[in-house]
Coordinates of C-alpha atoms in Angstrom, one line a residue:
M1 CA -1.1 -65.0 -32.9
N2 CA -0.8 -62.7 -29.8
T3 CA -1.8 -66.4 -28.0
F4 CA 1.2 -68.4 -30.0
V5 CA 3.7 -65.7 -29.0
D6 CA 2.7 -64.8 -25.4
A7 CA 2.6 -68.8 -25.0
L8 CA 6.2 -68.8 -26.8
L9 CA 7.6 -65.7 -24.9
S10 CA 9.3 -65.6 -21.6
E11 CA 10.4 -63.1 -19.2
K12 CA 11.3 -65.0 -16.3
P13 CA 14.7 -66.6 -15.6
G14 CA 12.8 -70.1 -15.5
R15 CA 14.1 -73.6 -14.8
I16 CA 17.3 -73.4 -15.7
P17 CA 19.7 -73.4 -12.8
E18 CA 21.6 -69.8 -12.9
E19 CA 25.1 -72.0 -12.5
Y20 CA 24.6 -73.0 -15.6
D21 CA 22.3 -69.6 -17.5
W22 CA 25.3 -69.4 -19.7
F23 CA 23.6 -67.9 -22.7
K24 CA 21.3 -65.2 -20.3
K25 CA 23.9 -62.3 -21.5
L26 CA 22.7 -62.7 -25.2
I27 CA 19.5 -62.1 -24.8
G28 CA 18.3 -58.8 -26.6
D29 CA 18.9 -57.2 -30.1
W30 CA 22.3 -57.1 -31.8
D31 CA 23.3 -55.4 -34.6
C32 CA 26.5 -57.6 -36.2
D33 CA 29.2 -57.7 -38.6
Y34 CA 29.9 -61.1 -40.3
Y35 CA 33.2 -62.6 -42.1
D36 CA 33.9 -64.6 -43.8
E37 CA 36.0 -65.4 -47.4
L38 CA 33.1 -65.9 -50.4
D39 CA 34.7 -67.3 -53.6
G40 CA 37.9 -66.1 -52.5
K41 CA 37.2 -63.0 -51.9
K42 CA 36.7 -61.4 -48.5
R43 CA 33.1 -60.5 -47.3
H44 CA 31.2 -58.7 -44.6
V45 CA 27.2 -58.8 -43.9
K46 CA 25.7 -56.1 -41.6
G47 CA 22.4 -59.1 -39.7
E48 CA 20.5 -59.1 -37.0
W49 CA 21.0 -61.5 -34.3
I50 CA 17.7 -61.5 -31.6
F51 CA 17.9 -63.5 -28.4
R52 CA 14.7 -64.0 -26.2
R53 CA 13.5 -66.6 -23.0
V54 CA 11.4 -69.7 -24.2
L55 CA 8.6 -72.0 -22.8
E56 CA 8.7 -69.9 -19.4
G57 CA 12.2 -69.8 -19.4
I58 CA 13.3 -73.6 -19.9
G59 CA 15.2 -72.6 -22.7
I60 CA 16.7 -69.2 -25.7
Q61 CA 15.9 -69.1 -29.1
D62 CA 17.5 -66.9 -31.5
I63 CA 16.1 -65.5 -34.6
F64 CA 19.7 -65.1 -37.4
I65 CA 19.2 -62.4 -40.3
F66 CA 21.8 -61.7 -42.3
P67 CA 22.2 -59.7 -44.3
S68 CA 20.0 -57.6 -41.9
R69 CA 16.3 -56.8 -43.1
E70 CA 17.6 -53.1 -43.8
T71 CA 20.7 -54.6 -45.8
R72 CA 19.2 -56.8 -47.9
D73 CA 17.7 -55.7 -50.4
N74 CA 20.8 -53.3 -51.1
N75 CA 23.4 -56.7 -50.6
P76 CA 21.9 -59.7 -51.2
Q77 CA 23.6 -62.5 -50.2
P78 CA 23.1 -66.0 -52.8
D79 CA 23.2 -67.6 -49.2
G80 CA 21.9 -65.2 -47.0
E81 CA 19.9 -67.0 -43.6
Y82 CA 16.9 -66.3 -42.1
G83 CA 16.6 -69.2 -39.8
T84 CA 16.2 -69.5 -36.0
S85 CA 18.2 -71.8 -32.9
L86 CA 16.3 -73.0 -30.1
R87 CA 18.2 -74.0 -27.4
I88 CA 17.1 -76.0 -24.3
F89 CA 19.0 -77.0 -21.0
N90 CA 19.8 -80.6 -20.5
K91 CA 20.2 -81.3 -16.8
N92 CA 20.9 -84.6 -16.9
D93 CA 24.5 -83.7 -19.5
D94 CA 25.1 -79.8 -18.1
C95 CA 24.7 -78.8 -21.3
Y96 CA 22.9 -77.3 -23.8
D97 CA 20.9 -79.7 -27.1
V98 CA 20.6 -76.9 -29.9
V99 CA 19.0 -76.7 -32.5
Y100 CA 19.4 -74.5 -35.5
T101 CA 16.9 -74.5 -38.5
C102 CA 16.6 -72.8 -41.5
E103 CA 16.3 -72.7 -45.3
G104 CA 17.7 -76.3 -46.3
I105 CA 19.3 -77.0 -43.6
M106 CA 19.0 -78.0 -39.6
K107 CA 22.1 -79.1 -37.7
R108 CA 21.6 -80.4 -33.9
L109 CA 24.5 -79.2 -31.2
T110 CA 25.3 -80.0 -28.1
F111 CA 27.1 -76.6 -26.4
R112 CA 29.2 -76.5 -23.4
K113 CA 31.0 -74.0 -21.3
E114 CA 35.1 -74.1 -21.2
D115 CA 36.2 -71.2 -19.3
D116 CA 34.9 -68.4 -21.0
R117 CA 34.1 -69.7 -24.1
L118 CA 30.5 -71.3 -25.0
V119 CA 32.0 -74.4 -27.1
G120 CA 28.7 -76.0 -29.7
K121 CA 29.7 -79.1 -31.5
V122 CA 27.5 -79.4 -34.2
L123 CA 26.4 -83.7 -34.4
D124 CA 27.0 -84.6 -37.3
E125 CA 29.5 -83.6 -38.1
E126 CA 33.2 -84.2 -37.2
S127 CA 35.2 -81.5 -36.0
T128 CA 32.7 -78.6 -36.6
Y129 CA 32.1 -76.7 -33.6
W130 CA 30.3 -72.9 -33.4
I131 CA 31.8 -71.1 -29.9
F132 CA 30.6 -67.8 -28.8
S133 CA 33.2 -65.5 -26.8
D134 CA 34.0 -62.6 -25.2
I135 CA 30.5 -62.7 -23.8
T136 CA 30.3 -58.8 -22.1
D137 CA 27.0 -56.7 -21.9
T138 CA 27.6 -54.8 -25.2
G139 CA 29.1 -57.6 -27.4
F140 CA 30.7 -61.0 -28.0
H141 CA 32.2 -62.9 -30.8
W142 CA 31.1 -66.1 -32.2
E143 CA 33.1 -67.8 -34.7
Y144 CA 32.0 -71.1 -37.0
V145 CA 36.0 -73.2 -36.9
M146 CA 36.7 -77.0 -38.2
I147 CA 39.0 -78.8 -37.4
D148 CA 41.4 -80.8 -39.5
K149 CA 42.9 -84.2 -39.0
D150 CA 46.6 -82.6 -38.0
G151 CA 44.7 -81.1 -35.3
S152 CA 44.5 -77.6 -37.5
C153 CA 41.5 -75.0 -36.7
N154 CA 40.2 -73.0 -40.1
L155 CA 38.0 -70.5 -39.6
V156 CA 35.0 -70.8 -41.2
C157 CA 33.1 -67.5 -40.7
E158 CA 32.7 -65.3 -37.7
I159 CA 30.6 -63.0 -36.3
F160 CA 31.0 -60.0 -33.7
G161 CA 28.3 -58.8 -32.3
S162 CA 26.8 -54.9 -30.8
R163 CA 23.4 -54.3 -28.6
V164 CA 21.6 -52.4 -30.0

């Protein structure tokens, strides 16, 4: 198992040009607060989000754990996710090609930088975006939004991360 982990993980920045190393501030471990509405009721779930450089530095992978391992026994969620995303820099298009998967779900996205936000377009879903913003050394904000045909923005859920 150590051979696999050693080959996967990479401490070096690698081949992502510095000006496109947009996700580097997210590398590390985060405690997260997830907010949405389930069946018309506001919901708050504690979670974990862990980011690491992988594949000799050509990508950044994460593990998305909601509810967290610490809280899942006391606060199980019917739609909880234990998933992973792999982000690979696409030097031809100056963006990141991303795949997210968990049990029963596989999504492909393209992430681009828009001002101080990292905006991911879900490729197989019309007008669906995942957005990282307010990224600092100690925190970040993430949103899952859908844009209606009239141009209005609907927040599906949001996450606030705090560095561990």
